[in-house]
PDB file of C-alpha atoms in Angstrom:
ATOM      1  CA  ARG A   1      75.454 -71.743  55.397  1.00 35.00           C
ATOM      2  CA  ARG A   2      72.540 -71.834  57.772  1.00 37.00           C
ATOM      3  CA  ASN A   3      71.032 -68.581  59.045  1.00 38.00           C
ATOM      4  CA  GLY A   4      68.495 -68.559  62.069  1.00 41.00           C
ATOM      5  CA  ARG A   5      66.409 -71.994  62.755  1.00 40.00           C
ATOM      6  CA  CYS A   6      65.259 -72.751  59.462  1.00 39.00           C
ATOM      7  CA  LYS A   7      66.369 -70.533  56.569  1.00 35.00           C
ATOM      8  CA  TRP A   8      68.918 -71.233  54.139  1.00 36.00           C
ATOM      9  CA  VAL A   9      70.707 -68.286  52.590  1.00 35.00           C
ATOM     10  CA  CYS A  10      73.069 -67.872  50.095  1.00 34.00           C
ATOM     11  CA  GLU A  11      76.756 -66.922  51.033  1.00 37.00           C
ATOM     12  CA  LYS A  12      76.631 -63.655  49.175  1.00 37.00           C
ATOM     13  CA  ARG A  13      75.244 -60.687  50.771  1.00 42.00           C
ATOM     14  CA  PRO A  14      71.700 -59.522  49.304  1.00 45.00           C
ATOM     15  CA  GLN A  15      72.999 -56.846  47.150  1.00 48.00           C
ATOM     16  CA  GLU A  16      75.589 -59.126  45.608  1.00 53.00           C
ATOM     17  CA  GLN A  17      72.942 -62.033  44.770  1.00 52.00           C
ATOM     18  CA  SER A  18      71.858 -62.731  41.091  1.00 57.00           C
ATOM     19  CA  GLY A  19      68.042 -62.675  40.443  1.00 56.00           C
ATOM     20  CA  TRP A  20      67.493 -66.390  40.830  1.00 53.00           C
ATOM     21  CA  GLN A  21      69.363 -66.474  44.162  1.00 53.00           C
ATOM     22  CA  LYS A  22      67.300 -63.481  45.675  1.00 51.00           C
ATOM     23  CA  ARG A  23      64.025 -65.192  44.396  1.00 50.00           C
ATOM     24  CA  ARG A  24      65.044 -68.587  45.830  1.00 50.00           C
ATOM     25  CA  ASN A  25      65.908 -66.982  49.368  1.00 49.00           C
ATOM     26  CA  GLN A  26      62.693 -64.905  49.265  1.00 43.00           C
ATOM     27  CA  GLN A  27      60.250 -67.613  48.144  1.00 44.00           C
ATOM     28  CA  ARG A  28      61.757 -70.742  49.819  1.00 44.00           C
ATOM     29  CA  VAL A  29      62.075 -71.434  53.566  1.00 45.00           C
ATOM     30  CA  ARG A  30      63.725 -74.792  53.902  1.00 52.00           C
ATOM     31  CA  CYS A  31      63.946 -76.610  56.893  1.00 63.00           C
ATOM     32  CA  SER A  32      66.347 -79.741  57.545  1.00 79.00           C
ATOM     33  CA  SER A  33      65.095 -83.134  57.145  1.00 83.00           C
ATOM     34  CA  LEU A  34      65.303 -83.791  61.059  1.00 87.00           C
ATOM     35  CA  GLU A  35      63.227 -80.756  61.573  1.00 91.00           C
ATOM     36  CA  LYS A  36      60.600 -82.017  59.229  1.00 93.00           C
ATOM     37  CA  GLU A  37      60.837 -85.548  60.739  1.00 94.00           C
ATOM     38  CA  PHE A  38      60.472 -84.153  64.313  1.00 93.00           C
ATOM     39  CA  LYS A  39      57.354 -82.194  63.178  1.00 94.00           C
ATOM     40  CA  THR A  40      55.830 -85.064  61.594  1.00 96.00           C
ATOM     41  CA  ALA A  41      56.495 -87.087  64.843  1.00 96.00           C
ATOM     42  CA  GLU A  42      54.892 -84.464  66.942  1.00 95.00           C
ATOM     43  CA  LEU A  43      51.821 -84.827  64.911  1.00 96.00           C
ATOM     44  CA  VAL A  44      51.802 -88.579  65.037  1.00 96.00           C
ATOM     45  CA  SER A  45      52.242 -88.486  68.907  1.00 95.00           C
ATOM     46  CA  MET A  46      49.077 -86.403  69.398  1.00 95.00           C
ATOM     47  CA  PHE A  47      47.195 -89.771  68.564  1.00 95.00           C
ATOM     48  CA  GLY A  48      49.225 -91.484  71.599  1.00 95.00           C
ATOM     49  CA  ILE A  49      51.595 -93.099  69.358  1.00 96.00           C
ATOM     50  CA  ASN A  50      55.358 -93.323  70.678  1.00 96.00           C
ATOM     51  CA  VAL A  51      57.781 -92.242  68.171  1.00 96.00           C
ATOM     52  CA  PRO A  52      61.475 -93.282  69.104  1.00 95.00           C
ATOM     53  CA  PHE A  53      64.005 -92.526  66.302  1.00 95.00           C
ATOM     54  CA  LEU A  54      66.858 -94.868  65.124  1.00 92.00           C
ATOM     55  CA  LYS A  55      70.341 -93.691  64.858  1.00 89.00           C
ATOM     56  CA  GLU A  56      71.433 -93.739  61.211  1.00 83.00           C
ATOM     57  CA  LYS A  57      74.325 -95.948  60.514  1.00 80.00           C
ATOM     58  CA  PRO A  58      76.007 -95.077  57.243  1.00 79.00           C
ATOM     59  CA  PRO A  59      76.453 -96.589  54.709  1.00 80.00           C
ATOM     60  CA  SER A  60      73.431 -98.973  55.343  1.00 81.00           C
ATOM     61  CA  LYS A  61      69.996 -97.794  54.924  1.00 84.00           C
ATOM     62  CA  THR A  62      68.089 -97.972  57.885  1.00 89.00           C
ATOM     63  CA  PRO A  63      64.224 -97.026  58.657  1.00 93.00           C
ATOM     64  CA  ASP A  64      64.011 -93.643  60.502  1.00 94.00           C
ATOM     65  CA  ALA A  65      61.723 -94.438  63.409  1.00 96.00           C
ATOM     66  CA  TYR A  66      59.494 -96.863  65.412  1.00 96.00           C
ATOM     67  CA  LEU A  67      55.843 -95.812  65.586  1.00 97.00           C
ATOM     68  CA  ASP A  68      54.773 -97.785  68.618  1.00 95.00           C
ATOM     69  CA  ASP A  69      56.444-101.221  67.770  1.00 93.00           C
ATOM     70  CA  GLU A  70      56.637-101.014  64.260  1.00 96.00           C
ATOM     71  CA  LEU A  71      59.505 -99.607  62.040  1.00 96.00           C
ATOM     72  CA  PHE A  72      58.811 -96.828  59.590  1.00 97.00           C
ATOM     73  CA  GLU A  73      60.665 -95.043  56.978  1.00 96.00           C
ATOM     74  CA  PHE A  74      59.730 -91.482  56.825  1.00 97.00           C
ATOM     75  CA  LYS A  75      59.308 -89.589  53.625  1.00 97.00           C
ATOM     76  CA  ILE A  76      58.549 -85.835  53.361  1.00 96.00           C
ATOM     77  CA  PRO A  77      58.224 -84.433  50.005  1.00 96.00           C
ATOM     78  CA  GLU A  78      58.566 -80.687  49.354  1.00 93.00           C
ATOM     79  CA  GLY A  79      57.302 -80.634  45.981  1.00 94.00           C
ATOM     80  CA  PHE A  80      54.186 -82.361  44.269  1.00 96.00           C
ATOM     81  CA  ASN A  81      53.486 -83.702  40.756  1.00 95.00           C
ATOM     82  CA  GLU A  82      52.006 -86.734  39.399  1.00 92.00           C
ATOM     83  CA  LYS A  83      54.989 -88.723  40.198  1.00 95.00           C
ATOM     84  CA  THR A  84      55.304 -87.693  43.872  1.00 96.00           C
ATOM     85  CA  VAL A  85      53.904 -90.862  45.531  1.00 96.00           C
ATOM     86  CA  LYS A  86      55.653 -93.215  43.090  1.00 95.00           C
ATOM     87  CA  ASN A  87      59.082 -91.495  43.677  1.00 96.00           C
ATOM     88  CA  GLN A  88      58.487 -91.999  47.710  1.00 96.00           C
ATOM     89  CA  LEU A  89      57.861 -95.630  47.382  1.00 94.00           C
ATOM     90  CA  LYS A  90      60.799 -95.974  44.902  1.00 93.00           C
ATOM     91  CA  ASN A  91      63.050 -94.197  47.518  1.00 93.00           C
ATOM     92  CA  SER A  92      61.847 -96.116  50.352  1.00 93.00           C
ATOM     93  CA  ALA A  93      62.642 -99.564  48.794  1.00 86.00           C
ATOM     94  CA  GLY A  94      65.500-101.427  50.586  1.00 85.00           C
ATOM     95  CA  LYS A  95      65.187 -99.455  53.889  1.00 89.00           C
ATOM     96  CA  GLY A  96      64.340-102.578  55.892  1.00 89.00           C
ATOM     97  CA  THR A  97      60.712-102.061  56.423  1.00 95.00           C
ATOM     98  CA  GLY A  98      57.357-102.471  54.555  1.00 95.00           C
ATOM     99  CA  ASN A  99      55.946 -99.532  56.374  1.00 97.00           C
ATOM    100  CA  LEU A 100      56.278 -96.098  54.768  1.00 97.00           C
ATOM    101  CA  LEU A 101      55.134 -92.682  56.247  1.00 98.00           C
ATOM    102  CA  ILE A 102      54.381 -89.940  53.866  1.00 98.00           C
ATOM    103  CA  SER A 103      54.304 -86.647  55.752  1.00 97.00           C
ATOM    104  CA  ASN A 104      52.487 -83.574  54.009  1.00 97.00           C
ATOM    105  CA  VAL A 105      53.931 -81.001  56.395  1.00 95.00           C
ATOM    106  CA  ALA A 106      56.542 -79.679  54.032  1.00 94.00           C
ATOM    107  CA  CYS A 107      54.706 -80.190  50.573  1.00 94.00           C
ATOM    108  CA  ASP A 108      53.185 -77.465  48.512  1.00 91.00           C
ATOM    109  CA  ALA A 109      50.154 -79.899  47.937  1.00 95.00           C
ATOM    110  CA  SER A 110      47.035 -79.741  50.041  1.00 96.00           C
ATOM    111  CA  ASP A 111      46.218 -82.720  52.079  1.00 97.00           C
ATOM    112  CA  ILE A 112      43.259 -83.698  49.776  1.00 97.00           C
ATOM    113  CA  GLU A 113      45.767 -83.584  46.738  1.00 97.00           C
ATOM    114  CA  MET A 114      48.178 -85.844  48.324  1.00 97.00           C
ATOM    115  CA  ILE A 115      45.425 -88.399  49.597  1.00 97.00           C
ATOM    116  CA  ASN A 116      44.089 -88.380  46.150  1.00 97.00           C
ATOM    117  CA  ALA A 117      47.383 -89.081  44.559  1.00 96.00           C
ATOM    118  CA  ILE A 118      48.050 -91.949  47.011  1.00 96.00           C
ATOM    119  CA  ASP A 119      44.458 -93.349  46.283  1.00 95.00           C
ATOM    120  CA  GLU A 120      45.238 -93.190  42.743  1.00 94.00           C
ATOM    121  CA  PHE A 121      48.662 -94.778  42.852  1.00 93.00           C
ATOM    122  CA  ILE A 122      47.073 -97.709  44.927  1.00 92.00           C
ATOM    123  CA  LYS A 123      44.501 -98.251  42.444  1.00 92.00           C
ATOM    124  CA  ASP A 124      46.865 -97.881  39.254  1.00 91.00           C
ATOM    125  CA  GLU A 125      47.201-101.186  37.754  1.00 90.00           C
ATOM    126  CA  ARG A 126      50.839-100.295  36.120  1.00 89.00           C
ATOM    127  CA  TYR A 127      52.092-100.395  39.722  1.00 87.00           C
ATOM    128  CA  VAL A 128      50.569-103.651  41.009  1.00 86.00           C
ATOM    129  CA  GLY A 129      53.798-105.490  40.605  1.00 86.00           C
ATOM    130  CA  GLU A 130      56.078-102.843  41.946  1.00 88.00           C
ATOM    131  CA  PHE A 131      57.378-101.795  45.094  1.00 89.00           C
ATOM    132  CA  LEU A 132      56.155-105.019  46.733  1.00 89.00           C
ATOM    133  CA  ASP A 133      58.160-104.569  49.812  1.00 92.00           C
ATOM    134  CA  ILE A 134      56.079-101.461  50.918  1.00 94.00           C
ATOM    135  CA  THR A 135      52.710-103.042  52.104  1.00 94.00           C
ATOM    136  CA  ARG A 136      51.577-100.255  54.271  1.00 96.00           C
ATOM    137  CA  ILE A 137      51.459 -96.580  53.921  1.00 97.00           C
ATOM    138  CA  LEU A 138      50.646 -94.105  56.610  1.00 97.00           C
ATOM    139  CA  PHE A 139      49.710 -90.538  55.653  1.00 98.00           C
ATOM    140  CA  VAL A 140      50.214 -87.574  57.934  1.00 98.00           C
ATOM    141  CA  GLY A 141      48.468 -84.382  56.996  1.00 97.00           C
ATOM    142  CA  LYS A 142      49.549 -80.859  57.813  1.00 95.00           C
ATOM    143  CA  GLN A 143      47.106 -80.477  60.654  1.00 91.00           C
ATOM    144  CA  GLY A 144      47.863 -83.907  61.800  1.00 92.00           C
ATOM    145  CA  SER A 145      45.438 -86.234  60.240  1.00 95.00           C
ATOM    146  CA  LEU A 146      46.459 -89.667  59.813  1.00 96.00           C
ATOM    147  CA  ARG A 147      45.228 -92.195  56.978  1.00 97.00           C
ATOM    148  CA  GLU A 148      46.247 -95.648  56.657  1.00 97.00           C
ATOM    149  CA  TYR A 149      46.493 -97.731  53.386  1.00 96.00           C
ATOM    150  CA  LYS A 150      47.385-101.471  52.928  1.00 93.00           C
ATOM    151  CA  ARG A 151      48.683-102.861  49.882  1.00 85.00           C
TER     152      ARG A 151
END
């Protein structure tokens, strides 16, 4: 059940919640994926880029939006570890575009950590033959910085 704009709360009242439920609700404020995508689009639009979203048509997999005239799949991770970038590419495969936008607006990693992880992934020889359908990565930082990578 949603309460307010962006907080997810447990169905039970606070006094009825177990310890892990209380910690989860106190520590984590989660936004819906649309809210994160709109925040990302707002940051990208500061550079004069038009960002119209596409309507999803389940069960087919479609990209999320156009950035000017090019289709992009948005990935907005919340957590961060050594596999975050790889997982974002893996989850973007088959979405109908070779363009991936990785946004750091909801992630617990700093922009520098995420940029370094993308740099390392692109240079890592283990992944040279993988995710070939993703040819371009656009990174959007928490404060609106943009960085483009081509594979």
